[in-house]
Amino acid sequence: MVFCRPGTESENVIHLIDNETIQVKCNRSGHTAVNKTFEFERVYGPSNSQESIFEEVCPLLTSLLDGHNVCIMAYGQSGSGKTYTMLGPHSEGNITFSLESQIDEGIIPKATRELYRLISNRSDTHSIDVSIVEVYNNEIIDLLAKCNRGKLGVKLEIVTTLVDGSDVPLLAYT
Ligand SMILES: Nc1ncnc2c1ncn2[C@@H]1O[C@H](COP(=O)(O)OP(=O)(O)O)[C@@H](O)[C@H]1O
Ligand SMILES: [Mg+2]
């Protein structure tokens, strides 16, 4: 699922046309202003609550446990609300995970809690590994790996594989 959620800082640039379309005002000084439209599977706006967005992505977790590959990706320019949508309102500080639901928390803590709830209702055994990767300016950073000086965050390369196209090998997981 690819979704786009224009947040507070981008309201002058991005406008919602409908649930699948946004319009971006490209207004650079010295250039003629152009409006571009982009289509997505689903566009959410500032009026969509965190809860309502999670309700729509929640069925994907059942698909995951049924053996399907699932990807939930937030896409948008800086300031468009990706981190807020995925993590919640306190996403700039240390991330803490609470067993209790927090106000406006994002998709990741909600999905984690829901995944464990679904597993606890099933009789088969599951194991969960977590890797965290940042993709920024065409660079891939493994956020769980430590560099030589002990700091978190190690740059990795994408490799081309015989099957399935590409992969990021040697990802750390917990
Ligand atoms: N749905 C929202 N409701 C309230 N504030 C939001 C919402 N989405 C984003 N914001 C605020 O807008 C700012 C930019 O959002 P952020 O998630 O950091 O953008 P991005 O990760 O796409 O760069 C932050 O201060 C964030 O708290
Ligand atoms: Mg962000």
Coordinates of C-alpha atoms and ligand atoms in Angstrom, one line a residue:
M1 CA 0.0 0.0 0.0
V2 CA 1.4 3.4 -1.0
F3 CA -0.2 6.4 0.7
C4 CA 0.5 10.1 0.9
R5 CA -0.5 12.3 3.7
P6 CA 0.0 16.1 3.3
G7 CA 0.8 17.4 6.8
T8 CA 0.7 20.8 8.4
E9 CA 3.9 22.2 6.9
S10 CA 3.1 21.3 3.3
E11 CA -0.4 22.7 3.1
N12 CA 0.6 25.6 0.8
V13 CA 2.3 23.3 -1.6
I14 CA 0.1 20.1 -1.7
H15 CA -3.6 20.1 -2.1
L16 CA -5.9 17.1 -1.8
I17 CA -8.1 16.7 -4.9
D18 CA -9.8 13.5 -3.9
N19 CA -9.0 10.2 -2.0
E20 CA -6.5 9.2 -4.7
T21 CA -5.1 12.4 -6.2
I22 CA -3.0 15.3 -5.0
Q23 CA -2.0 18.5 -6.7
V24 CA 1.5 19.9 -6.1
K25 CA 2.2 23.6 -6.7
C26 CA 5.7 23.8 -8.2
N27 CA 6.5 27.4 -7.7
R28 CA 10.2 28.2 -8.1
S29 CA 11.3 31.8 -8.4
G30 CA 12.3 32.6 -12.0
H31 CA 10.2 29.7 -13.3
T32 CA 6.6 29.6 -14.5
A33 CA 4.4 28.2 -11.7
V34 CA 3.2 24.7 -12.7
N35 CA 0.6 22.5 -11.0
K36 CA 1.3 18.8 -11.2
T37 CA -1.1 16.0 -10.2
F38 CA -0.1 12.7 -8.8
E39 CA -2.2 9.6 -8.2
F40 CA -1.8 7.1 -5.4
E41 CA -3.7 4.0 -4.1
R42 CA -5.0 6.2 -1.3
V43 CA -4.4 9.8 -0.2
Y44 CA -5.1 10.8 3.5
G45 CA -5.4 14.4 4.6
P46 CA -4.9 16.3 7.9
S47 CA -8.5 15.6 8.7
N48 CA -8.0 11.8 8.7
S49 CA -7.3 10.6 12.2
Q50 CA -4.4 8.2 13.0
E51 CA -7.1 5.7 14.1
S52 CA -9.0 5.8 10.8
I53 CA -5.7 5.3 8.8
F54 CA -4.8 2.3 10.9
E55 CA -8.2 0.8 10.5
E56 CA -7.6 0.7 6.7
V57 CA -4.1 -0.9 6.9
C58 CA -5.0 -3.3 9.7
P59 CA -6.3 -6.1 7.4
L60 CA -2.8 -6.3 5.9
L61 CA -1.6 -7.8 9.2
T62 CA -3.9 -10.8 8.8
S63 CA -2.6 -11.2 5.2
L64 CA 0.9 -11.1 6.6
L65 CA 0.2 -14.0 9.0
D66 CA -1.4 -15.9 6.1
G67 CA 1.9 -15.9 4.3
H68 CA 1.7 -12.9 2.0
N69 CA 4.5 -10.3 1.7
V70 CA 3.2 -6.9 3.0
C71 CA 4.7 -3.4 2.7
I72 CA 3.2 -0.3 4.2
M73 CA 5.0 2.7 2.8
A74 CA 4.5 6.4 3.6
Y75 CA 5.6 8.6 0.7
G76 CA 5.9 12.3 0.5
Q77 CA 8.1 15.4 0.5
S78 CA 9.9 16.5 3.8
G79 CA 7.3 17.9 6.2
S80 CA 4.4 16.0 4.6
G81 CA 3.7 13.9 7.7
K82 CA 5.3 10.5 7.1
T83 CA 7.1 10.2 10.4
Y84 CA 4.0 11.5 12.3
T85 CA 1.8 9.0 10.5
M86 CA 4.1 6.1 11.0
L87 CA 5.3 6.8 14.6
G88 CA 3.0 9.4 16.2
P89 CA 3.2 12.9 17.7
H90 CA 6.4 12.4 19.8
S91 CA 8.4 11.0 17.0
E92 CA 11.3 13.5 17.3
G93 CA 12.5 12.2 20.7
N94 CA 13.4 8.7 21.9
I95 CA 10.9 6.2 20.6
T96 CA 9.2 4.2 23.4
F97 CA 6.8 1.4 22.9
S98 CA 3.9 1.1 25.3
L99 CA 1.6 -1.9 25.9
E100 CA -1.2 0.6 26.2
S101 CA -2.5 2.6 23.2
Q102 CA -1.3 6.2 23.2
I103 CA -3.2 9.2 21.9
D104 CA -2.5 9.7 18.1
E105 CA 0.2 7.1 18.1
G106 CA 1.2 6.0 14.6
I107 CA 0.9 2.9 12.5
I108 CA 4.1 1.2 13.6
P109 CA 3.3 0.9 17.4
K110 CA -0.3 0.1 16.6
A111 CA 0.6 -2.6 14.0
T112 CA 3.2 -4.1 16.4
R113 CA 0.6 -4.5 19.2
E114 CA -2.0 -5.8 16.8
L115 CA 0.5 -8.4 15.3
Y116 CA 1.3 -9.8 18.8
R117 CA -2.5 -9.9 19.5
L118 CA -3.2 -11.8 16.4
I119 CA -0.4 -14.3 17.1
S120 CA -1.6 -14.9 20.6
N121 CA -4.9 -16.0 19.2
R122 CA -3.3 -18.6 16.9
S123 CA -2.2 -22.1 17.8
D124 CA 0.9 -22.2 15.4
T125 CA 4.3 -20.8 16.5
H126 CA 5.8 -17.6 15.1
S127 CA 9.1 -15.8 15.4
I128 CA 9.5 -12.1 14.7
D129 CA 12.6 -10.4 13.5
V130 CA 12.8 -6.7 13.1
S131 CA 15.2 -4.7 10.8
I132 CA 15.0 -0.9 10.4
V133 CA 16.3 0.7 7.3
E134 CA 16.4 4.4 6.3
V135 CA 16.3 5.2 2.6
Y136 CA 17.4 8.8 2.2
N137 CA 18.9 10.6 -0.9
N138 CA 19.5 7.2 -2.6
E139 CA 21.4 5.9 0.5
I140 CA 20.5 2.9 2.5
I141 CA 21.2 3.1 6.2
D142 CA 20.9 0.2 8.6
L143 CA 19.6 1.9 11.7
L144 CA 20.2 -1.1 14.0
A145 CA 23.8 -1.7 13.0
K146 CA 26.6 0.0 14.9
C147 CA 29.6 1.5 13.1
N148 CA 33.2 1.0 14.3
R149 CA 32.9 3.9 16.7
G150 CA 29.8 2.3 18.3
K151 CA 27.3 4.8 16.8
L152 CA 24.0 3.4 15.4
G153 CA 23.6 3.7 11.6
V154 CA 25.7 1.9 8.9
K155 CA 25.5 2.6 5.2
L156 CA 24.8 -0.5 3.1
E157 CA 24.8 -1.2 -0.6
I158 CA 21.9 -2.6 -2.6
V159 CA 22.9 -5.7 -4.5
T160 CA 21.4 -7.2 -7.7
T161 CA 20.2 -10.8 -7.1
L162 CA 19.5 -13.6 -9.6
V163 CA 16.0 -14.0 -8.2
D164 CA 13.6 -11.1 -7.2
G165 CA 15.9 -8.3 -8.6
S166 CA 17.6 -6.6 -5.6
D167 CA 18.3 -7.0 -2.0
V168 CA 20.1 -5.3 1.0
P169 CA 22.2 -8.1 2.5
L170 CA 23.7 -8.3 6.0
L171 CA 20.9 -6.2 7.6
A172 CA 21.0 -6.3 11.4
Y173 CA 18.0 -7.6 13.1
T174 CA 16.7 -7.9 16.6
Ligands
LIG1 N1 -1.7 14.6 10.8 C1 -1.0 15.5 11.5 N2 -1.6 16.1 12.6 C2 -0.9 17.0 13.3 N3 0.4 17.4 13.0 C3 1.0 16.7 12.0 C4 0.3 15.8 11.2 N4 1.2 15.3 10.2 C5 2.3 16.0 10.4 N5 2.2 16.8 11.5 C6 3.3 17.7 12.0 O1 3.9 18.3 10.8 C7 5.4 18.3 10.9 C8 6.0 17.6 9.8 O2 5.6 16.2 9.9 P1 6.7 15.0 9.8 O3 5.9 13.7 10.1 O4 7.9 15.2 10.6 O5 7.0 15.0 8.2 P2 8.0 14.1 7.4 O6 8.4 12.9 8.2 O7 7.2 13.7 6.2 O8 9.2 14.9 7.0 C9 5.7 17.8 12.3 O9 5.8 18.8 13.3 C10 4.4 17.0 12.7 O10 4.2 16.9 14.1
MG2 MG 10.3 12.2 8.7

